[in-house]
Amino acid sequence: MALFRFGRKPTTDAAAPTAETQSTGDGSPTEPAARSGGGLLDRLRAGLAKTARVLNTDVRDLFKREGRLVDEEFLEELRATLIRTDMGPAAAEAIVVDVRERLRARVVDPEIVIDSIRRQLLGRLEQTGAAVAMAASGPTVILVTGVNGSGKTTSIAKLARLFTREGKRVVLGAGDTFRAAAVEQLSMWAGRLGAEIVRGEPGCDPASVAHRAVARALEGSFDVCIIDTAGRLQTQSNLMQELSKIRRVIAKQIPDAPHEVLLVIDATAGQNALSQAKGFKEAAGCTGIVLAKLDGSARGGVIVPVTEQFGLPVKFVGLGETADDLEVFSPERFVAALLEGALASAG
Ligand code: GDP
Ligand code: MG
């Protein structure tokens, strides 16, 4: 298995203005409305605005009182602010301990506090990264899982866009056979993105759709095959077994496939994201996470405990509803976008 790193050149990115769709509620794409183009960091910054507001504004508020001492009251306020981003008690505690050690009984130094937060977050996100496991030869198969409405189908469209931009040929498998609307939604995206789609009758066995999609990828020499699945809860063991069956069917066709089993998590799910990560990793063998809807969440910090507790790397973040609103996750860019401005505006 080769490791492939996505890279979007900033020049390409800036040259290609993104379009914005209005949601129809069922996630079907609608006509794009104009939106000015923006660089990669701009989009991440915009996407993380809500989380950054909690971290930035509230941490900044802690610095407001001039000559404030680093005492237990200050440290408790700092901890509460950090917890509100959902970064988890362990990360919050580590930051508090670090700040206490570095500034004990001294006047609050915003630079040191921000530096502590930055270092702790980066250290804890170290193992996450952009590498997508690609097949050494032949089609790469990516299975996409998650609970209902988490953003699976939209994320598949976004992934297909990334791959086709790199000149790869993509075939999609409409494995959410549970709802006819889900098949239509994916078909619409496939049409827009110029990807091929394999679909079955509503209600048919998703494993048979997966089988046909992989067969099509092999016979048509496609580079990537991305398979959608119906939403399910990590606690529904019969549906989790269905995922196992899909995996077995795929593995019979290509021994080291699926090369990735991505779990799409809604960033607004807060602590629920943790039980999803746990359940899906155990029952579905997920290999990585797409954290969708980060643009609508004030709890982007949840990336930290998800990564740390389950060793599941966040590979992509979803920042909106169009096919362009996906970023390869980079801890450095993430932390920079979160903390930017915290110092400049402090004091
Ligand atoms: P699925 O049921 O898991 O396949 O979820 P969908 O892909 O159909 O998405 C459910 C809803 O969330 C749709 O209205 C999508 O447009 C929306 N959505 C998906 N990803 C994002 C995202 O990154 N940001 C925002 N703001 N909305 C998203
Ligand atoms: Mg769907």
Short mmCIF file of C-alpha atoms and ligand atoms in Angstrom, two decimals:
data_model
loop_
_atom_site.label_atom_id
_atom_site.label_comp_id
_atom_site.label_asym_id
_atom_site.label_seq_id
_atom_site.Cartn_x
_atom_site.Cartn_y
_atom_site.Cartn_z
CA MET A 1 0.00 0.00 0.00
CA ALA A 2 1.42 3.34 -0.95
CA LEU A 3 0.79 6.48 1.01
CA PHE A 4 -0.52 9.26 -1.06
CA ARG A 5 -0.61 12.84 0.06
CA PHE A 6 -3.17 15.17 -1.34
CA GLY A 7 -1.91 18.59 -2.11
CA ARG A 8 -3.84 21.51 -3.33
CA LYS A 9 -1.61 24.22 -4.64
CA PRO A 10 -2.51 27.59 -3.15
CA THR A 11 -2.32 29.17 -6.59
CA THR A 12 -4.90 26.79 -8.01
CA ASP A 13 -6.95 27.28 -4.93
CA ALA A 14 -6.98 31.05 -5.16
CA ALA A 15 -7.63 30.95 -8.88
CA ALA A 16 -10.69 28.79 -8.51
CA PRO A 17 -13.49 30.67 -6.81
CA THR A 18 -15.69 28.38 -4.81
CA ALA A 19 -19.41 28.19 -5.24
CA GLU A 20 -21.92 27.94 -2.48
CA THR A 21 -25.06 25.90 -2.52
CA GLN A 22 -28.19 26.41 -0.52
CA SER A 23 -29.21 23.38 1.41
CA THR A 24 -32.49 21.83 0.44
CA GLY A 25 -32.63 20.04 3.73
CA ASP A 26 -32.06 16.61 2.25
CA GLY A 27 -28.56 17.48 1.18
CA SER A 28 -29.30 17.54 -2.54
CA PRO A 29 -27.18 20.03 -4.37
CA THR A 30 -28.86 23.16 -5.64
CA GLU A 31 -27.70 25.92 -7.90
CA PRO A 32 -24.57 27.65 -6.76
CA ALA A 33 -24.65 31.22 -5.54
CA ALA A 34 -21.69 33.50 -5.95
CA ARG A 35 -19.02 33.60 -3.29
CA SER A 36 -15.69 35.24 -3.55
CA GLY A 37 -12.71 32.95 -3.80
CA GLY A 38 -10.39 32.53 -0.87
CA GLY A 39 -7.11 30.91 0.01
CA LEU A 40 -6.86 27.72 1.91
CA LEU A 41 -6.14 29.32 5.26
CA ASP A 42 -8.95 31.83 4.70
CA ARG A 43 -11.44 29.06 4.28
CA LEU A 44 -10.16 27.17 7.28
CA ARG A 45 -10.26 30.38 9.29
CA ALA A 46 -13.85 31.00 8.23
CA GLY A 47 -14.78 27.40 8.94
CA LEU A 48 -13.28 27.51 12.39
CA ALA A 49 -14.71 30.91 13.24
CA LYS A 50 -17.12 29.61 15.84
CA THR A 51 -14.58 27.48 17.68
CA ALA A 52 -12.01 30.24 17.39
CA ARG A 53 -14.48 32.65 18.92
CA VAL A 54 -14.74 30.49 22.02
CA LEU A 55 -11.03 29.96 22.27
CA ASN A 56 -9.93 33.36 21.11
CA THR A 57 -12.43 35.80 22.47
CA ASP A 58 -12.89 34.04 25.76
CA VAL A 59 -9.21 33.41 26.35
CA ARG A 60 -8.58 37.02 25.41
CA ASP A 61 -11.15 38.10 27.98
CA LEU A 62 -9.04 36.40 30.61
CA PHE A 63 -6.22 38.79 29.80
CA LYS A 64 -8.32 41.91 30.00
CA ARG A 65 -7.83 42.80 33.60
CA GLU A 66 -4.49 44.46 33.72
CA GLY A 67 -1.93 43.07 36.09
CA ARG A 68 -4.05 40.00 36.74
CA LEU A 69 -2.15 37.28 38.57
CA VAL A 70 -2.00 33.66 37.53
CA ASP A 71 -3.87 32.30 40.53
CA GLU A 72 -6.25 29.37 40.91
CA GLU A 73 -9.19 31.53 39.91
CA PHE A 74 -7.52 32.47 36.65
CA LEU A 75 -6.56 28.87 35.97
CA GLU A 76 -10.11 27.66 36.60
CA GLU A 77 -11.49 30.22 34.16
CA LEU A 78 -8.92 29.17 31.62
CA ARG A 79 -9.88 25.52 32.07
CA ALA A 80 -13.59 26.27 31.64
CA THR A 81 -12.92 28.17 28.42
CA LEU A 82 -10.84 25.35 27.00
CA ILE A 83 -13.47 22.76 27.92
CA ARG A 84 -16.09 24.73 25.97
CA THR A 85 -14.30 23.92 22.71
CA ASP A 86 -14.72 20.21 23.48
CA MET A 87 -10.98 19.63 23.42
CA GLY A 88 -11.51 17.35 26.42
CA PRO A 89 -10.51 17.45 30.09
CA ALA A 90 -7.09 15.88 29.51
CA ALA A 91 -5.92 18.53 27.07
CA ALA A 92 -7.44 21.32 29.16
CA GLU A 93 -5.75 20.02 32.30
CA ALA A 94 -2.38 19.74 30.56
CA ILE A 95 -2.61 23.35 29.43
CA VAL A 96 -3.59 24.52 32.91
CA VAL A 97 -0.69 22.60 34.48
CA ASP A 98 1.73 24.03 31.95
CA VAL A 99 0.53 27.60 32.47
CA ARG A 100 0.62 27.14 36.23
CA GLU A 101 4.22 25.95 36.07
CA ARG A 102 5.39 28.63 33.75
CA LEU A 103 3.60 31.57 35.33
CA ARG A 104 2.94 30.62 38.95
CA ALA A 105 1.92 33.69 40.95
CA ARG A 106 3.18 35.96 38.23
CA VAL A 107 1.24 38.43 36.15
CA VAL A 108 -0.68 36.83 33.28
CA ASP A 109 1.42 36.76 30.15
CA PRO A 110 -0.89 36.21 27.15
CA GLU A 111 2.00 35.09 25.00
CA ILE A 112 2.86 32.22 27.31
CA VAL A 113 -0.76 31.16 27.72
CA ILE A 114 -1.30 31.08 23.96
CA ASP A 115 1.99 29.28 23.50
CA SER A 116 0.90 26.63 25.99
CA ILE A 117 -2.37 26.09 24.17
CA ARG A 118 -0.60 25.90 20.81
CA ARG A 119 2.00 23.41 22.03
CA GLN A 120 -0.50 21.15 23.75
CA LEU A 121 -2.83 21.08 20.76
CA LEU A 122 -0.06 20.43 18.28
CA GLY A 123 1.43 17.70 20.46
CA ARG A 124 -1.91 16.00 20.76
CA LEU A 125 -2.76 16.22 17.07
CA GLU A 126 0.66 15.08 15.91
CA GLN A 127 -0.48 11.67 14.69
CA THR A 128 -3.23 13.04 12.50
CA GLY A 129 -2.41 13.93 8.97
CA ALA A 130 -3.37 14.05 5.38
CA ALA A 131 -2.12 10.72 4.20
CA VAL A 132 -4.74 8.67 2.43
CA ALA A 133 -3.88 5.03 1.98
CA MET A 134 -3.81 4.40 -1.75
CA ALA A 135 -3.54 1.05 -3.49
CA ALA A 136 -0.05 0.28 -4.76
CA SER A 137 -1.66 -0.62 -8.06
CA GLY A 138 -5.21 -0.87 -9.30
CA PRO A 139 -8.20 0.93 -7.87
CA THR A 140 -8.18 2.39 -4.37
CA VAL A 141 -11.40 1.55 -2.57
CA ILE A 142 -12.77 3.91 0.08
CA LEU A 143 -15.77 2.93 2.17
CA VAL A 144 -17.63 5.79 3.84
CA THR A 145 -19.59 5.24 7.05
CA GLY A 146 -21.29 7.18 9.81
CA VAL A 147 -24.59 7.99 11.47
CA ASN A 148 -27.52 9.49 9.61
CA GLY A 149 -27.05 13.02 8.36
CA SER A 150 -23.42 13.29 9.45
CA GLY A 151 -22.38 14.38 5.96
CA LYS A 152 -21.34 11.11 4.28
CA THR A 153 -22.78 11.70 0.83
CA THR A 154 -21.62 15.31 0.70
CA SER A 155 -18.15 14.26 1.85
CA ILE A 156 -18.03 11.66 -0.92
CA ALA A 157 -18.78 14.39 -3.45
CA LYS A 158 -15.98 16.47 -1.95
CA LEU A 159 -13.53 13.57 -2.07
CA ALA A 160 -14.49 12.83 -5.65
CA ARG A 161 -13.77 16.46 -6.47
CA LEU A 162 -10.31 16.25 -4.88
CA PHE A 163 -9.44 13.11 -6.80
CA THR A 164 -10.78 14.25 -10.15
CA ARG A 165 -8.85 17.51 -9.75
CA GLU A 166 -5.73 15.40 -9.59
CA GLY A 167 -6.67 13.72 -12.84
CA LYS A 168 -7.88 10.52 -11.22
CA ARG A 169 -10.90 8.66 -12.52
CA VAL A 170 -13.53 8.07 -9.90
CA VAL A 171 -16.46 5.66 -9.71
CA LEU A 172 -19.01 6.00 -6.91
CA GLY A 173 -21.05 3.19 -5.40
CA ALA A 174 -24.52 4.22 -4.19
CA GLY A 175 -24.50 1.84 -1.23
CA ASP A 176 -27.13 3.76 0.73
CA THR A 177 -29.93 1.68 -0.75
CA PHE A 178 -32.13 2.40 2.22
CA ARG A 179 -33.58 5.64 0.86
CA ALA A 180 -34.25 6.32 -2.82
CA ALA A 181 -33.47 9.99 -2.20
CA ALA A 182 -29.96 9.04 -1.09
CA VAL A 183 -29.27 7.36 -4.43
CA GLU A 184 -30.62 10.41 -6.28
CA GLN A 185 -28.49 12.75 -4.19
CA LEU A 186 -25.32 10.83 -5.02
CA SER A 187 -26.32 10.53 -8.69
CA MET A 188 -26.73 14.28 -8.89
CA TRP A 189 -23.28 14.83 -7.45
CA ALA A 190 -21.79 12.23 -9.81
CA GLY A 191 -23.33 14.06 -12.75
CA ARG A 192 -21.94 17.37 -11.63
CA LEU A 193 -18.49 16.06 -10.89
CA GLY A 194 -18.17 13.91 -13.97
CA ALA A 195 -17.79 10.75 -11.95
CA GLU A 196 -19.36 7.44 -12.86
CA ILE A 197 -21.89 5.92 -10.49
CA VAL A 198 -23.03 2.37 -9.84
CA ARG A 199 -26.48 2.11 -8.32
CA GLY A 200 -29.00 -0.57 -7.50
CA GLU A 201 -32.72 -0.83 -6.95
CA PRO A 202 -33.95 0.85 -3.77
CA GLY A 203 -33.85 -1.63 -0.93
CA CYS A 204 -31.36 -3.96 -2.59
CA ASP A 205 -28.42 -5.45 -0.70
CA PRO A 206 -25.76 -2.73 -0.27
CA ALA A 207 -23.08 -5.41 -0.50
CA SER A 208 -24.20 -6.20 -4.05
CA VAL A 209 -23.90 -2.52 -5.01
CA ALA A 210 -20.44 -2.42 -3.44
CA HIS A 211 -19.51 -5.54 -5.37
CA ARG A 212 -20.65 -4.09 -8.67
CA ALA A 213 -18.95 -0.76 -8.00
CA VAL A 214 -15.61 -2.47 -7.31
CA ALA A 215 -16.08 -4.72 -10.35
CA ARG A 216 -16.67 -1.62 -12.46
CA ALA A 217 -13.58 0.05 -11.00
CA LEU A 218 -11.48 -3.00 -11.91
CA GLU A 219 -12.85 -3.55 -15.39
CA GLY A 220 -12.83 0.16 -16.29
CA SER A 221 -9.36 0.76 -14.75
CA PHE A 222 -10.66 3.48 -12.45
CA ASP A 223 -8.23 4.98 -9.93
CA VAL A 224 -10.65 5.38 -7.07
CA CYS A 225 -13.91 3.75 -6.02
CA ILE A 226 -15.82 5.48 -3.21
CA ILE A 227 -18.73 3.63 -1.65
CA ASP A 228 -21.57 5.32 0.21
CA THR A 229 -23.46 3.54 2.97
CA ALA A 230 -26.72 4.11 4.81
CA GLY A 231 -26.55 5.95 8.10
CA ARG A 232 -26.45 3.73 11.14
CA LEU A 233 -25.82 3.95 14.84
CA GLN A 234 -22.74 2.35 16.24
CA THR A 235 -25.07 0.45 18.58
CA GLN A 236 -27.09 -1.26 15.82
CA SER A 237 -25.26 -4.53 15.64
CA ASN A 238 -27.19 -5.91 12.66
CA LEU A 239 -26.28 -2.84 10.62
CA MET A 240 -22.71 -3.03 11.80
CA GLN A 241 -22.64 -6.63 10.57
CA GLU A 242 -23.91 -5.37 7.23
CA LEU A 243 -20.79 -3.18 7.04
CA SER A 244 -18.65 -6.24 7.75
CA LYS A 245 -20.36 -8.04 4.90
CA ILE A 246 -19.67 -5.13 2.54
CA ARG A 247 -16.03 -5.26 3.58
CA ARG A 248 -15.79 -9.01 3.03
CA VAL A 249 -17.30 -8.72 -0.43
CA ILE A 250 -14.85 -5.97 -1.38
CA ALA A 251 -11.87 -7.87 0.03
CA LYS A 252 -12.73 -10.88 -2.11
CA GLN A 253 -12.33 -8.73 -5.20
CA ILE A 254 -9.24 -6.80 -4.08
CA PRO A 255 -7.38 -8.44 -1.17
CA ASP A 256 -6.14 -5.28 0.58
CA ALA A 257 -9.38 -3.35 0.01
CA PRO A 258 -11.07 -1.31 1.33
CA HIS A 259 -7.92 0.76 1.60
CA GLU A 260 -9.69 3.29 3.78
CA VAL A 261 -12.83 3.07 5.85
CA LEU A 262 -13.67 6.67 6.61
CA LEU A 263 -15.99 7.64 9.41
CA VAL A 264 -17.81 10.89 8.80
CA ILE A 265 -18.52 12.72 12.04
CA ASP A 266 -20.61 15.85 12.41
CA ALA A 267 -18.45 18.34 14.32
CA THR A 268 -21.53 19.78 15.98
CA ALA A 269 -22.20 16.41 17.63
CA GLY A 270 -19.92 17.35 20.51
CA GLN A 271 -19.25 14.55 22.96
CA ASN A 272 -21.41 12.18 20.92
CA ALA A 273 -18.62 12.23 18.36
CA LEU A 274 -16.54 10.31 20.87
CA SER A 275 -18.92 7.38 21.20
CA GLN A 276 -19.32 7.30 17.43
CA ALA A 277 -15.57 7.12 16.93
CA LYS A 278 -15.29 4.35 19.50
CA GLY A 279 -18.21 2.30 18.16
CA PHE A 280 -17.31 2.60 14.49
CA LYS A 281 -13.64 1.90 15.06
CA GLU A 282 -14.43 -1.30 16.91
CA ALA A 283 -17.32 -2.55 14.80
CA ALA A 284 -16.45 -1.24 11.35
CA GLY A 285 -12.66 -1.05 11.46
CA CYS A 286 -12.59 2.61 10.54
CA THR A 287 -9.18 3.90 9.52
CA GLY A 288 -9.75 7.63 9.57
CA ILE A 289 -12.17 10.44 10.16
CA VAL A 290 -13.75 13.13 8.06
CA LEU A 291 -14.87 15.82 10.48
CA ALA A 292 -17.77 17.46 8.64
CA LYS A 293 -19.64 20.68 9.43
CA LEU A 294 -16.73 22.25 11.22
CA ASP A 295 -18.02 25.53 9.79
CA GLY A 296 -21.17 25.27 11.89
CA SER A 297 -19.52 24.16 15.10
CA ALA A 298 -18.14 25.95 18.11
CA ARG A 299 -16.71 22.65 19.30
CA GLY A 300 -13.98 22.03 16.77
CA GLY A 301 -11.74 21.12 19.68
CA VAL A 302 -13.38 17.69 19.65
CA ILE A 303 -10.72 16.72 17.11
CA VAL A 304 -8.33 16.41 20.04
CA PRO A 305 -10.04 13.70 22.14
CA VAL A 306 -11.23 11.80 19.04
CA THR A 307 -7.66 11.54 17.82
CA GLU A 308 -6.14 10.85 21.20
CA GLN A 309 -8.57 8.37 22.65
CA PHE A 310 -9.12 6.20 19.63
CA GLY A 311 -5.99 6.70 17.58
CA LEU A 312 -8.19 7.56 14.61
CA PRO A 313 -6.56 10.23 12.51
CA VAL A 314 -8.65 13.10 11.25
CA LYS A 315 -7.85 13.07 7.54
CA PHE A 316 -10.22 15.71 6.22
CA VAL A 317 -12.38 18.49 7.54
CA GLY A 318 -15.63 19.60 5.93
CA LEU A 319 -16.15 23.35 5.89
CA GLY A 320 -19.39 23.82 3.99
CA GLU A 321 -21.92 22.30 1.64
CA THR A 322 -20.22 22.54 -1.75
CA ALA A 323 -17.89 20.01 -3.32
CA ASP A 324 -15.00 22.43 -2.78
CA ASP A 325 -15.50 22.72 0.96
CA LEU A 326 -13.11 20.00 2.04
CA GLU A 327 -9.63 20.48 3.39
CA VAL A 328 -6.92 17.97 4.02
CA PHE A 329 -6.47 18.17 7.78
CA SER A 330 -3.22 19.74 8.88
CA PRO A 331 -2.61 20.19 12.63
CA GLU A 332 -0.42 23.23 11.97
CA ARG A 333 -3.02 24.99 9.86
CA PHE A 334 -5.78 24.00 12.24
CA VAL A 335 -4.02 25.38 15.31
CA ALA A 336 -2.90 28.49 13.43
CA ALA A 337 -6.46 29.20 12.30
CA LEU A 338 -7.75 28.66 15.83
CA LEU A 339 -5.30 30.82 17.67
CA GLU A 340 -4.71 33.49 15.13
CA GLY A 341 -5.61 36.88 16.45
CA ALA A 342 -5.61 35.74 20.06
CA LEU A 343 -2.38 37.56 20.73
CA ALA A 344 -2.84 40.49 18.43
CA SER A 345 -6.04 41.48 20.14
CA ALA A 346 -4.96 40.65 23.65
CA GLY A 347 -4.39 43.50 26.04
P1 GDP B 1 -25.47 11.76 5.15
O1 GDP B 1 -26.84 11.40 5.61
O2 GDP B 1 -24.44 11.35 6.15
O3 GDP B 1 -25.15 11.26 3.79
O4 GDP B 1 -25.38 13.35 5.12
P2 GDP B 1 -25.45 14.35 3.88
O5 GDP B 1 -24.19 14.30 3.10
O6 GDP B 1 -26.71 14.13 3.12
O7 GDP B 1 -25.48 15.73 4.65
C1 GDP B 1 -26.52 16.10 5.53
C2 GDP B 1 -26.65 17.62 5.53
O8 GDP B 1 -25.46 18.21 6.05
C3 GDP B 1 -26.84 18.20 4.14
O9 GDP B 1 -27.75 19.27 4.21
C4 GDP B 1 -25.45 18.70 3.77
O10 GDP B 1 -25.48 19.75 2.85
C5 GDP B 1 -24.94 19.15 5.12
N1 GDP B 1 -23.47 19.12 5.20
C6 GDP B 1 -22.64 18.09 4.92
N2 GDP B 1 -21.36 18.43 5.14
C7 GDP B 1 -21.35 19.71 5.57
C8 GDP B 1 -20.33 20.64 5.98
O11 GDP B 1 -19.11 20.36 6.00
N3 GDP B 1 -20.75 21.89 6.37
C9 GDP B 1 -22.06 22.23 6.36
N4 GDP B 1 -22.36 23.47 6.77
N5 GDP B 1 -23.04 21.40 6.00
C10 GDP B 1 -22.71 20.15 5.61
MG MG B 2 -26.23 10.03 2.57
#
